[in-house]
Backbone atoms as SQL, in Angstrom:
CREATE TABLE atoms (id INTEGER PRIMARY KEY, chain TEXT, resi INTEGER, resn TEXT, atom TEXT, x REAL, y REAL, z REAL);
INSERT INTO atoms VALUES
  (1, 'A', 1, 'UNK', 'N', -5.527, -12.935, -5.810),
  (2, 'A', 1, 'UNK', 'CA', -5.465, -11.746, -4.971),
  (3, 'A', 1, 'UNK', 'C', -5.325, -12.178, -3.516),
  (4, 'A', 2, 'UNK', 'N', -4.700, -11.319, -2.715),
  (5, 'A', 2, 'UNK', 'CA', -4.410, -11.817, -1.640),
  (6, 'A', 2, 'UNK', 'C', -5.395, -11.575, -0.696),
  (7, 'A', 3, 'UNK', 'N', -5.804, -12.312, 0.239),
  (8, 'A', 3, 'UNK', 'CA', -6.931, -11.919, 1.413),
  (9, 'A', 3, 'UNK', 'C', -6.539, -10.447, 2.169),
  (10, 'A', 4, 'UNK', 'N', -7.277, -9.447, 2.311),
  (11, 'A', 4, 'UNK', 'CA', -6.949, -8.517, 2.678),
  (12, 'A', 4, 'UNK', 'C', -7.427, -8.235, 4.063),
  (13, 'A', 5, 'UNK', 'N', -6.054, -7.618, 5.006),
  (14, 'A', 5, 'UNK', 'CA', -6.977, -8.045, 6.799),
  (15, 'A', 5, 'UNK', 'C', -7.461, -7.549, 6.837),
  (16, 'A', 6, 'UNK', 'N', -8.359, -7.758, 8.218),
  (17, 'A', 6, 'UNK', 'CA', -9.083, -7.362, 8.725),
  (18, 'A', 6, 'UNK', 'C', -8.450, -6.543, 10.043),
  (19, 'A', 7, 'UNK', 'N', -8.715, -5.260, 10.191),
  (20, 'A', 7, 'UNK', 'CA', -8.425, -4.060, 11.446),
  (21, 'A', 7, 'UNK', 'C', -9.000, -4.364, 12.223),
  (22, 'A', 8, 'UNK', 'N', -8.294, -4.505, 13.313),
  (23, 'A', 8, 'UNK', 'CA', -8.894, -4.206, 15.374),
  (24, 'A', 8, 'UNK', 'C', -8.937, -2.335, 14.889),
  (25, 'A', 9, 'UNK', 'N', -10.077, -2.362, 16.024),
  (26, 'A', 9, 'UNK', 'CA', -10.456, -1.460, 16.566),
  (27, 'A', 9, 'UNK', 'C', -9.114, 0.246, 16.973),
  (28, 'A', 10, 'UNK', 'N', -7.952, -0.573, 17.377),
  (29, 'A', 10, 'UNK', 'CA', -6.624, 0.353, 17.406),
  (30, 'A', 10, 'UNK', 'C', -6.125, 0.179, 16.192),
  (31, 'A', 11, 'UNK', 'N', -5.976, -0.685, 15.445),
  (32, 'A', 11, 'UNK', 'CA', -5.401, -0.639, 13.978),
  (33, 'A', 11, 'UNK', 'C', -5.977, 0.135, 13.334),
  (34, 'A', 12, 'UNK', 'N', -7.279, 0.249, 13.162),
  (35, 'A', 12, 'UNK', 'CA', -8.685, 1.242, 12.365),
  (36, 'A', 12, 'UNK', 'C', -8.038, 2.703, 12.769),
  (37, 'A', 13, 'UNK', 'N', -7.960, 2.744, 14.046),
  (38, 'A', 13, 'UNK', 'CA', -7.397, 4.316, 14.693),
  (39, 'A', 13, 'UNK', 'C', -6.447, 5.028, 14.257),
  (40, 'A', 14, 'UNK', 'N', -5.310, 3.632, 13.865),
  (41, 'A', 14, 'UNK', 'CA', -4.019, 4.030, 13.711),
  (42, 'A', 14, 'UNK', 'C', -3.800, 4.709, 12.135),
  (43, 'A', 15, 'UNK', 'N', -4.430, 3.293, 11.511),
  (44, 'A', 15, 'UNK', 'CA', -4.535, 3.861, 9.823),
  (45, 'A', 15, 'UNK', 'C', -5.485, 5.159, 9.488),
  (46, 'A', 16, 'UNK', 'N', -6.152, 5.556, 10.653),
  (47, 'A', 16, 'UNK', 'CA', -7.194, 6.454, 9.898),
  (48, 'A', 16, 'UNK', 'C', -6.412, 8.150, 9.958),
  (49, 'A', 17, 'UNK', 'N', -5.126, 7.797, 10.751),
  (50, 'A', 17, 'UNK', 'CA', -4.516, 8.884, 11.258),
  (51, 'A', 17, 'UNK', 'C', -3.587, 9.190, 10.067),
  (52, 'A', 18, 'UNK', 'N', -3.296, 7.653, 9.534),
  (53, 'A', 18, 'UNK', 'CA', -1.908, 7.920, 8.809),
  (54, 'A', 18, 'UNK', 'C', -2.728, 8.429, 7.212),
  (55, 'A', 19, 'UNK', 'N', -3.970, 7.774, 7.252),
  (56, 'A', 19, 'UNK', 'CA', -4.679, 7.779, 5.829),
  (57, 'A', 19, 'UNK', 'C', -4.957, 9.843, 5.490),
  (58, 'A', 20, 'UNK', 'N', -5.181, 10.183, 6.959),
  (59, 'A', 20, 'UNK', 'CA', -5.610, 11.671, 6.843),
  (60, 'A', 20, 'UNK', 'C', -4.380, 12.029, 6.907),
  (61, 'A', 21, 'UNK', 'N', -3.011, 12.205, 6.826),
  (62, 'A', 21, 'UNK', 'CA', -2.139, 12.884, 6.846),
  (63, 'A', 21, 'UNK', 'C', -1.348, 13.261, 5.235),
  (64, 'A', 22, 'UNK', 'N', -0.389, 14.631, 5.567),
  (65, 'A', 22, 'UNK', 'CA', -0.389, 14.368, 4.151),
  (66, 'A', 22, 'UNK', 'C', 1.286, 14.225, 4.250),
  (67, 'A', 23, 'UNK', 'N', 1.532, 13.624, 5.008),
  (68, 'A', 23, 'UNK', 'CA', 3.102, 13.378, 4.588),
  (69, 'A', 23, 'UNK', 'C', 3.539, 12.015, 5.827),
  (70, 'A', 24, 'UNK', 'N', 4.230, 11.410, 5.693),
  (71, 'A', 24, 'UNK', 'CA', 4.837, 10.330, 6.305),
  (72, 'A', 24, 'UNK', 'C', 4.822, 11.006, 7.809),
  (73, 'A', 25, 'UNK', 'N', 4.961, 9.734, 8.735),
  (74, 'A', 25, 'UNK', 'CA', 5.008, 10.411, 10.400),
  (75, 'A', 25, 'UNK', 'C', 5.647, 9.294, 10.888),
  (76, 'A', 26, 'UNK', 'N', 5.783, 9.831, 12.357),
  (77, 'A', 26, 'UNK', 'CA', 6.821, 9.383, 13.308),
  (78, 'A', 26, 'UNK', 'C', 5.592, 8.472, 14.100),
  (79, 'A', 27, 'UNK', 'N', 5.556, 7.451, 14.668),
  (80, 'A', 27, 'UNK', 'CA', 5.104, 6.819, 15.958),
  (81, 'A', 27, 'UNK', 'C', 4.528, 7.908, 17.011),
  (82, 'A', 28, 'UNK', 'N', 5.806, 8.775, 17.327),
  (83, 'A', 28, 'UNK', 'CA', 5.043, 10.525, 18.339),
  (84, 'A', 28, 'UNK', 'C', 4.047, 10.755, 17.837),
  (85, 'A', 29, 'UNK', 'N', 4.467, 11.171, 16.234),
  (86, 'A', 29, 'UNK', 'CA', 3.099, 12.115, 15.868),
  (87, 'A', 29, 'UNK', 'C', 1.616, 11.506, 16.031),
  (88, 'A', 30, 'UNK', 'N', 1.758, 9.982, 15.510),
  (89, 'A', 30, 'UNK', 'CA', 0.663, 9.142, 15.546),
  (90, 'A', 30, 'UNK', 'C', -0.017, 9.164, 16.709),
  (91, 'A', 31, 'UNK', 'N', 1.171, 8.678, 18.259),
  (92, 'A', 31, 'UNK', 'CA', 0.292, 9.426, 19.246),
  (93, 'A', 31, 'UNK', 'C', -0.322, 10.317, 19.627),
  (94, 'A', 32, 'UNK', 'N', 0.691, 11.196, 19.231),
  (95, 'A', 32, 'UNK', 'CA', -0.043, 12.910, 19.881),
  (96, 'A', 32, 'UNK', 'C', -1.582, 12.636, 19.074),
  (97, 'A', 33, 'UNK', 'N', -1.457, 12.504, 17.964),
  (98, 'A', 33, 'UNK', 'CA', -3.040, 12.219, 17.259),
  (99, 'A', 33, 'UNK', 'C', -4.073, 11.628, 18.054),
  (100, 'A', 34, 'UNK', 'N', -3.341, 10.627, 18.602),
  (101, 'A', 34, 'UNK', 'CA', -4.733, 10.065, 19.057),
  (102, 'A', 34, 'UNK', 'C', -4.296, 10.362, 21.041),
  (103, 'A', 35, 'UNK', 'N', -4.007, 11.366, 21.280),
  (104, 'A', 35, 'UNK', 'CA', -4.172, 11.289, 22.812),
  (105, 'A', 35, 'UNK', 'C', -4.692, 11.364, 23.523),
  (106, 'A', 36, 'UNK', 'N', -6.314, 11.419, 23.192),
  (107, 'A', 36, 'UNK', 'CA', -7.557, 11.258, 23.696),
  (108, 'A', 36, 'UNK', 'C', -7.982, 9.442, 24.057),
  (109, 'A', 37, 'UNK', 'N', -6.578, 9.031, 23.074),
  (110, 'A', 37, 'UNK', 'CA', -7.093, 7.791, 24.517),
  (111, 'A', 37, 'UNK', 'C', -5.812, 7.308, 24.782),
  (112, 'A', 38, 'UNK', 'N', -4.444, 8.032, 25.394),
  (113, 'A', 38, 'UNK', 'CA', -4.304, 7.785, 26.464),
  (114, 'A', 38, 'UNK', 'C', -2.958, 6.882, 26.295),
  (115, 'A', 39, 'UNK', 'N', -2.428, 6.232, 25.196),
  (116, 'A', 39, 'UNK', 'CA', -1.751, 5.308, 24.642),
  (117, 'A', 39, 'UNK', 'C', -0.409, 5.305, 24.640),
  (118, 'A', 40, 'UNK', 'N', 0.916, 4.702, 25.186),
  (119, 'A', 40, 'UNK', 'CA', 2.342, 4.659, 25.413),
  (120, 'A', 40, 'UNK', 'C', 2.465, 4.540, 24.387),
  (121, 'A', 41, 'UNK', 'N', 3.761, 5.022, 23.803),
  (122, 'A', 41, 'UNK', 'CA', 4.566, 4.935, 22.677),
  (123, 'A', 41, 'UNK', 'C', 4.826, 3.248, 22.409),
  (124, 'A', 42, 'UNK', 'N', 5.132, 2.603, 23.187),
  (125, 'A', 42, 'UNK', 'CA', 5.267, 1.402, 22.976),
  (126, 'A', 42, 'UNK', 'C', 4.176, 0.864, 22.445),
  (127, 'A', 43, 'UNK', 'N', 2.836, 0.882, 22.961),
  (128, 'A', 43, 'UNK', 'CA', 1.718, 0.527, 22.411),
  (129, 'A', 43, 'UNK', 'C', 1.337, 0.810, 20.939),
  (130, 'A', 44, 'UNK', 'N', 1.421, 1.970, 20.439),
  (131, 'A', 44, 'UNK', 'CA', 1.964, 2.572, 19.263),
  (132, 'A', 44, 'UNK', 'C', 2.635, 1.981, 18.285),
  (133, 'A', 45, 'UNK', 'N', 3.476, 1.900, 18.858),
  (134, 'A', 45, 'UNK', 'CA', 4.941, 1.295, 17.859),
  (135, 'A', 45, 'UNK', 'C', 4.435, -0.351, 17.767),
  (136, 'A', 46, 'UNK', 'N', 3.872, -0.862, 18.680),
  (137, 'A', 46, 'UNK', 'CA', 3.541, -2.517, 18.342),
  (138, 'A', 46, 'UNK', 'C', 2.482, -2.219, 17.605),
  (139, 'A', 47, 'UNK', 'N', 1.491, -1.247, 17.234),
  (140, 'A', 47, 'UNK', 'CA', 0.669, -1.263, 16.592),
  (141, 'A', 47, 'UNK', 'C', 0.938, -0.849, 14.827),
  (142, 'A', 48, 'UNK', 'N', 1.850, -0.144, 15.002),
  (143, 'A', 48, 'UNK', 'CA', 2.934, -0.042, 13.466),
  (144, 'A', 48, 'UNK', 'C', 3.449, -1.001, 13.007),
  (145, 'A', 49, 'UNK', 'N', 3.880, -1.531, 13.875),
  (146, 'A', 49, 'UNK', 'CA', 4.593, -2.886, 13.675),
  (147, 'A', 49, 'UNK', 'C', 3.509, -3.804, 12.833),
  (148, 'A', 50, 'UNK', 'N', 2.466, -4.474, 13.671),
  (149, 'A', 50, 'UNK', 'CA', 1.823, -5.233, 13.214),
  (150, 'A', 50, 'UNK', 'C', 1.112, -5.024, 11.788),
  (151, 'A', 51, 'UNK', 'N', 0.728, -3.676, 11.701),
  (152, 'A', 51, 'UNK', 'CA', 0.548, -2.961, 10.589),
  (153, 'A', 51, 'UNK', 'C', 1.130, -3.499, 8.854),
  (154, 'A', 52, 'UNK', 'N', 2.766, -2.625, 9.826),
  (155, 'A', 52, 'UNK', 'CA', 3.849, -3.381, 8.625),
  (156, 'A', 52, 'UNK', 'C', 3.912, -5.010, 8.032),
  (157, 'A', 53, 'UNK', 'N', 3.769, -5.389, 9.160),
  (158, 'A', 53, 'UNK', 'CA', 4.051, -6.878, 9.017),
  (159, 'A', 53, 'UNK', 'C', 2.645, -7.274, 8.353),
  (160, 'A', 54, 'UNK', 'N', 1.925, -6.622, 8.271),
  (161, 'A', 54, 'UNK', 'CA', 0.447, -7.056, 7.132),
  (162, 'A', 54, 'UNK', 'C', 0.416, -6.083, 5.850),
  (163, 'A', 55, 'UNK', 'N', 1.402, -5.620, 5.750),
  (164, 'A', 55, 'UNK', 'CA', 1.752, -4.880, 5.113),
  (165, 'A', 55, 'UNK', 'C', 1.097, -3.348, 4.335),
  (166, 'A', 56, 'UNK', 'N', 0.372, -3.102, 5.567),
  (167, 'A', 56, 'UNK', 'CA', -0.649, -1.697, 5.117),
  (168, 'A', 56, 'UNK', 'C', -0.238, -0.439, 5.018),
  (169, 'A', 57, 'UNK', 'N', 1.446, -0.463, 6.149),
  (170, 'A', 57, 'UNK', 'CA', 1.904, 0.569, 6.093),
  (171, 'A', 57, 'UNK', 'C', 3.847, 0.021, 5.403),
  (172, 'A', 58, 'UNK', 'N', 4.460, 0.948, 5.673),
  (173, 'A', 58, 'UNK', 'CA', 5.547, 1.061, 5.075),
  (174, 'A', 58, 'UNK', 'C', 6.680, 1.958, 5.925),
  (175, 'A', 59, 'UNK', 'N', 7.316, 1.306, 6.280),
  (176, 'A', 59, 'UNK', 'CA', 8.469, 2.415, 7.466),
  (177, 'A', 59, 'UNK', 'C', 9.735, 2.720, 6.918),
  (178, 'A', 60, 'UNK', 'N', 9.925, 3.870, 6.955),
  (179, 'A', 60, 'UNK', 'CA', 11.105, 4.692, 6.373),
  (180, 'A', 60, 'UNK', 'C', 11.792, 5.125, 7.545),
  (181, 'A', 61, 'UNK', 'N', 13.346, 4.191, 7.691),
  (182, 'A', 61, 'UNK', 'CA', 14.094, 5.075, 8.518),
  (183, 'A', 61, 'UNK', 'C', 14.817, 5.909, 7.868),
  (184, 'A', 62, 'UNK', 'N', 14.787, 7.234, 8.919),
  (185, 'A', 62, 'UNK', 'CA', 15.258, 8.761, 8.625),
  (186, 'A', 62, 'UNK', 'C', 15.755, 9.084, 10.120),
  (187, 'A', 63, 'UNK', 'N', 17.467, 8.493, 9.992),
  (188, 'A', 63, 'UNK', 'CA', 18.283, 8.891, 11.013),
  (189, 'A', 63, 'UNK', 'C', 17.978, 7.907, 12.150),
  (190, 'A', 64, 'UNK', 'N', 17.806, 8.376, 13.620),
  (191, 'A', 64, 'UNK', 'CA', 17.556, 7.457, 13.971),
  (192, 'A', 64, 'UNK', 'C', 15.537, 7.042, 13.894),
  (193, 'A', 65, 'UNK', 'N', 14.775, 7.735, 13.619),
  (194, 'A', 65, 'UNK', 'CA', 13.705, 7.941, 13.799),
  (195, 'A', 65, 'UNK', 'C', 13.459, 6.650, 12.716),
  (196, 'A', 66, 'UNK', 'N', 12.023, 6.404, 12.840),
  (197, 'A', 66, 'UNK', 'CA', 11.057, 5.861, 11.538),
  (198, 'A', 66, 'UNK', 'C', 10.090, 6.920, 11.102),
  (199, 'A', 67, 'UNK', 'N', 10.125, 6.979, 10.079),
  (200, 'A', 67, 'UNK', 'CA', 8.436, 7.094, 9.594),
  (201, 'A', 67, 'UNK', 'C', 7.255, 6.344, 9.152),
  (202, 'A', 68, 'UNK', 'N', 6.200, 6.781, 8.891),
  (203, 'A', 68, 'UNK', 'CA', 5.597, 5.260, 8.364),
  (204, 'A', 68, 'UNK', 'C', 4.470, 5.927, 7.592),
  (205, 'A', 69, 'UNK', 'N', 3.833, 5.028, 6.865),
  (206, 'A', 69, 'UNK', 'CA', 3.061, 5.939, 5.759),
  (207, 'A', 69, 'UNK', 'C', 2.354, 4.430, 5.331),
  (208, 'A', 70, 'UNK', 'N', 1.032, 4.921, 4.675),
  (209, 'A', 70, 'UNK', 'CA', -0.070, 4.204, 4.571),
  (210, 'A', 70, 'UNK', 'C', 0.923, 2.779, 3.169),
  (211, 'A', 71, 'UNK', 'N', 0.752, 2.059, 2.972),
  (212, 'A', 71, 'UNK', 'CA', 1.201, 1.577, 1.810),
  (213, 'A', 71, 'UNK', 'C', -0.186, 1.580, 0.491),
  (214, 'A', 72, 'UNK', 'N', -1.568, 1.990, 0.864),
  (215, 'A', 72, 'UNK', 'CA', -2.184, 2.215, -0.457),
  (216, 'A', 72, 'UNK', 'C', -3.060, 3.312, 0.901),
  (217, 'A', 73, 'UNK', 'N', -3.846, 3.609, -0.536),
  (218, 'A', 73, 'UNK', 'CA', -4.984, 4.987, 0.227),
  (219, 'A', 73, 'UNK', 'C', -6.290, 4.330, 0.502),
  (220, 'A', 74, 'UNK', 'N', -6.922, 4.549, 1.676),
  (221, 'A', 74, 'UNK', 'CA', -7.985, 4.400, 2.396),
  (222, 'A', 74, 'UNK', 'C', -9.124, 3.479, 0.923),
  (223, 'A', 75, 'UNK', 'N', -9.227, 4.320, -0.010),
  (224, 'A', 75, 'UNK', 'CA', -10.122, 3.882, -0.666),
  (225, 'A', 75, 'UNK', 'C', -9.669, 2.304, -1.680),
  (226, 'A', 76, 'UNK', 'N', -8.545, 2.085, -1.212),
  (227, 'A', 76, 'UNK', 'CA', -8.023, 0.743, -2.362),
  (228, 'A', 76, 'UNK', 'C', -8.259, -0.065, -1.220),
  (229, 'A', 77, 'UNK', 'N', -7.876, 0.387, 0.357),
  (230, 'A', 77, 'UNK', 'CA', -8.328, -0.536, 1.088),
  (231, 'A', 77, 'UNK', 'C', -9.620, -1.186, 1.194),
  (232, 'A', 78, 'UNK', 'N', -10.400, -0.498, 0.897),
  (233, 'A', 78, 'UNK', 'CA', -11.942, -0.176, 1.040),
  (234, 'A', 78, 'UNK', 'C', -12.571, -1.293, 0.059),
  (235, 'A', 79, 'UNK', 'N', -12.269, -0.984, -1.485),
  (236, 'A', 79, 'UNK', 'CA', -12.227, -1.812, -2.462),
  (237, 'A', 79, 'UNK', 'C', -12.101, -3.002, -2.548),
  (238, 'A', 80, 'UNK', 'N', -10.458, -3.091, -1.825),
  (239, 'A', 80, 'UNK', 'CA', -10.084, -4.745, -1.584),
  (240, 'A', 80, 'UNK', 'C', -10.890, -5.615, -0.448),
  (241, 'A', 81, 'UNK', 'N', -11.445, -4.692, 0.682),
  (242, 'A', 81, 'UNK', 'CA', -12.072, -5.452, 1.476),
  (243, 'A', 81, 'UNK', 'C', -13.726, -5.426, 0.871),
  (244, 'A', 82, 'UNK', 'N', -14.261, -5.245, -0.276),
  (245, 'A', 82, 'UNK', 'CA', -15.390, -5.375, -0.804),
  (246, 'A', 82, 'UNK', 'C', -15.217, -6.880, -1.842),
  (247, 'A', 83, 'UNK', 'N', -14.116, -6.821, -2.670),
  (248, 'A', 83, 'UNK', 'CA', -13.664, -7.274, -3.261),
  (249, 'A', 83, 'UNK', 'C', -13.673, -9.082, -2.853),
  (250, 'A', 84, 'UNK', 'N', -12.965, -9.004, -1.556),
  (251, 'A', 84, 'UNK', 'CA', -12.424, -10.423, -0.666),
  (252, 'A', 84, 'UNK', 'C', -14.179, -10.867, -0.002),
  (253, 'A', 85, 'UNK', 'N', -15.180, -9.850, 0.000),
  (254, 'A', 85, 'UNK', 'CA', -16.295, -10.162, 0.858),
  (255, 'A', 85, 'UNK', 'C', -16.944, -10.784, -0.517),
  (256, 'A', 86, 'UNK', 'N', -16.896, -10.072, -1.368),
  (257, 'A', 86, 'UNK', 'CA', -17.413, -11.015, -2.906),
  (258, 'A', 86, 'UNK', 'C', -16.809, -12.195, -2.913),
  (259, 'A', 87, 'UNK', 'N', -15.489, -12.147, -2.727),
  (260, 'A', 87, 'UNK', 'CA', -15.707, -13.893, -3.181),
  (261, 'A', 87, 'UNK', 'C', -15.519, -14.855, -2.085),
  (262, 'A', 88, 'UNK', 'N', -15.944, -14.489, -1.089),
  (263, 'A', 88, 'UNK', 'CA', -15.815, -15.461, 0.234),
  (264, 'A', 88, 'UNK', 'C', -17.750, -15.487, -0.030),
  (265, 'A', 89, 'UNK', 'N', -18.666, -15.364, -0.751),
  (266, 'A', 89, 'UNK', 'CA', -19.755, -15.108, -1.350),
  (267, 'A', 89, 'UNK', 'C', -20.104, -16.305, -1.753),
  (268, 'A', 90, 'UNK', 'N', -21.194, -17.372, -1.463),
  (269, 'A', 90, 'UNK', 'CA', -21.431, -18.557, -2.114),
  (270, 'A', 90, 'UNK', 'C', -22.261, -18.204, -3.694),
  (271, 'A', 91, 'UNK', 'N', -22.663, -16.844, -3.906),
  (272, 'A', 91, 'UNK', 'CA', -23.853, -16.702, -4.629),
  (273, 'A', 91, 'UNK', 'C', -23.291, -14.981, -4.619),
  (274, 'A', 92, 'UNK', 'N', -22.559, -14.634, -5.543),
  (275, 'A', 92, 'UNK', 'CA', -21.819, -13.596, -6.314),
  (276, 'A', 92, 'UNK', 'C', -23.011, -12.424, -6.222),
  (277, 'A', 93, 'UNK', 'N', -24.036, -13.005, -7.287),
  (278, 'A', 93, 'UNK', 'CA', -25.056, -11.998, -7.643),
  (279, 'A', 93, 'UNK', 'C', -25.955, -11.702, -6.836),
  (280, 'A', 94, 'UNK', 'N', -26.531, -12.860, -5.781),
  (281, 'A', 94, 'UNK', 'CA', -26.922, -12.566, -4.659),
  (282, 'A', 94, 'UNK', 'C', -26.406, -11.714, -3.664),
  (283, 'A', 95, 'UNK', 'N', -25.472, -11.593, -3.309),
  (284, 'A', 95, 'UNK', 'CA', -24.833, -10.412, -2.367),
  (285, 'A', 95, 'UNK', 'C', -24.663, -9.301, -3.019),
  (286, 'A', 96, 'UNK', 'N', -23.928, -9.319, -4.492),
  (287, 'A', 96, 'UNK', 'CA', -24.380, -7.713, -4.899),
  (288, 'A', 96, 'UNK', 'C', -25.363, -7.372, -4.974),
  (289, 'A', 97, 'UNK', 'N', -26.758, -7.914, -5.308),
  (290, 'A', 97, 'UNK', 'CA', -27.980, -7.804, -5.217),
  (291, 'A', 97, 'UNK', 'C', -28.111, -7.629, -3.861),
  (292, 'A', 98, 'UNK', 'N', -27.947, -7.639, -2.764),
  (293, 'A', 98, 'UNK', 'CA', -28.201, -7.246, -1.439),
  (294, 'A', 98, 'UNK', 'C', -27.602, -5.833, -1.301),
  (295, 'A', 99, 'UNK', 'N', -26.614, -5.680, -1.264),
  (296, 'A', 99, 'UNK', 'CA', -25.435, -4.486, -1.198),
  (297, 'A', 99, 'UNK', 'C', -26.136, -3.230, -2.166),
  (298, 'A', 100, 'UNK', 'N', -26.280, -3.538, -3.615),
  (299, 'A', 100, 'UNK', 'CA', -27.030, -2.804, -3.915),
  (300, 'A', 100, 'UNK', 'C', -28.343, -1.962, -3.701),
  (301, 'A', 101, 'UNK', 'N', -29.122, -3.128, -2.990),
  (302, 'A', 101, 'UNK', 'CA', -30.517, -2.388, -2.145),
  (303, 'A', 101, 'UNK', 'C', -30.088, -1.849, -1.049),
  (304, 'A', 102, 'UNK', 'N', -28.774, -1.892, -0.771),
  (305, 'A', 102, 'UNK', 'CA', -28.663, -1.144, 0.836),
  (306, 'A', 102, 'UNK', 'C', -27.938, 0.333, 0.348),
  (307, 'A', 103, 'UNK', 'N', -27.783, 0.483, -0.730),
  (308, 'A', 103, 'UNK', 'CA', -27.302, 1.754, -1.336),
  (309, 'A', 103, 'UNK', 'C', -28.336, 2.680, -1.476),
  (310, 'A', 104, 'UNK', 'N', -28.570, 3.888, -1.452),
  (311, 'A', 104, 'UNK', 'CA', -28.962, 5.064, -1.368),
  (312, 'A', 104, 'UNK', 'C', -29.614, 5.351, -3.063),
  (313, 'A', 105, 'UNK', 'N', -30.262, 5.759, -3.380),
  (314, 'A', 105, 'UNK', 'CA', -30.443, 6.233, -5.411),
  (315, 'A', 105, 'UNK', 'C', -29.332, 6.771, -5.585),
  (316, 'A', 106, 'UNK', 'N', -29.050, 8.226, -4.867),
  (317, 'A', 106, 'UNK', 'CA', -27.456, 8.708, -5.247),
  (318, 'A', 106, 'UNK', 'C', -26.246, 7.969, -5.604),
  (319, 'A', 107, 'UNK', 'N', -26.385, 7.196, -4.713),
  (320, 'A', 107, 'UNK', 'CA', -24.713, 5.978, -4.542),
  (321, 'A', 107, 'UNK', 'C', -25.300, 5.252, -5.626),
  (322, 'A', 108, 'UNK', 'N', -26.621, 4.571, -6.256),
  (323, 'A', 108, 'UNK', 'CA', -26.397, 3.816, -7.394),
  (324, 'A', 108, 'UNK', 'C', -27.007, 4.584, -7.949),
  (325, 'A', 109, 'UNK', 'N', -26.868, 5.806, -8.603),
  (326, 'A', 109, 'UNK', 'CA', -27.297, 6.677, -9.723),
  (327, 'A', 109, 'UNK', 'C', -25.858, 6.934, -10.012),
  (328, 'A', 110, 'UNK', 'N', -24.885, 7.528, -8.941),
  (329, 'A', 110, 'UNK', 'CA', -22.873, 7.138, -9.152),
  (330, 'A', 110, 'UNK', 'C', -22.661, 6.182, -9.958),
  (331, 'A', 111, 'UNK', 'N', -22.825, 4.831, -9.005),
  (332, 'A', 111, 'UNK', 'CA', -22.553, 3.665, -9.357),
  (333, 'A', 111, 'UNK', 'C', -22.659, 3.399, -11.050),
  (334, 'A', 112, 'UNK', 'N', -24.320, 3.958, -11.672),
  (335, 'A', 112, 'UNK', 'CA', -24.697, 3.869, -13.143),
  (336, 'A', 112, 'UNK', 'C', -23.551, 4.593, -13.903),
  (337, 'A', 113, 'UNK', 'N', -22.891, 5.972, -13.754),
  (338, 'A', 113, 'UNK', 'CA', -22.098, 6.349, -14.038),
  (339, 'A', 113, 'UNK', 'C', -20.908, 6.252, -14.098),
  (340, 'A', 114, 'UNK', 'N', -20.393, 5.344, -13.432),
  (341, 'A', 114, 'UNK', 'CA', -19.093, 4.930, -13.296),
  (342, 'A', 114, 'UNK', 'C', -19.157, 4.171, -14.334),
  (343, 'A', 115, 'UNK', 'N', -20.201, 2.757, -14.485),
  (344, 'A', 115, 'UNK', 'CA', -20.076, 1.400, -15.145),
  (345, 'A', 115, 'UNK', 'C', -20.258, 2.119, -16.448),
  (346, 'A', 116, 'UNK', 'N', -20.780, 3.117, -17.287),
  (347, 'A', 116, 'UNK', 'CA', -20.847, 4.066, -18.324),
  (348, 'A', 116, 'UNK', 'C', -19.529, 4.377, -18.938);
């Protein structure tokens, strides 16, 4: 499995915009989203970029425009970065054994149900 990155702080921003949307977007739209802080289109677009090139998102040109769209959903990301923290893990059962006590009864009363 492949190491799955790790998000800056504007990458986190960027994907969390594209993860809540329900259809592919433009670089604009992504800004207008976040214009509470303030960000050039250029800044934007290098942040898609880098994205792509780690391959989280996926760009569709349509005319002259792009779009761009998550390449998996928030929660596979989520998974895979649980996943990569397990086995960078000297002691497997030891860290799920940690992780687990930091869970809630609800989240591992879920958890019992899922493995069911």
């Amino acid at each position: 499995m492949d190491t799955v990155t790790s998000l800056g702080e504007l990458e986190r921003a960027v994907m969390n915009v594209l993860w809540a949307a329900d259809r592919d977007m433009t670089a604009r739209e992504v800004q207008d989203q976040l214009a509470d802080r303030d960000l050039a289109t250029t800044t934007v677009l290098t942040v898609l970029g880098r994205l792509e090139r780690k391959q989280l998102v996926h760009r569709i040109r349509d005319g002259r425009a792009h779009h761009y769209r998550p390449v998996a959903s928030r929660e596979d990301h989520v998974a895979e970065l649980m996943s990569d923290a397990l086995d960078d893990a000297s002691d497997r059962g030891a860290a799920l054994a940690r992780f687990l006590g930091s869970m809630s009864e609800e989240e591992r009363s879920r958890l019992r149900d899922l493995l069911d």
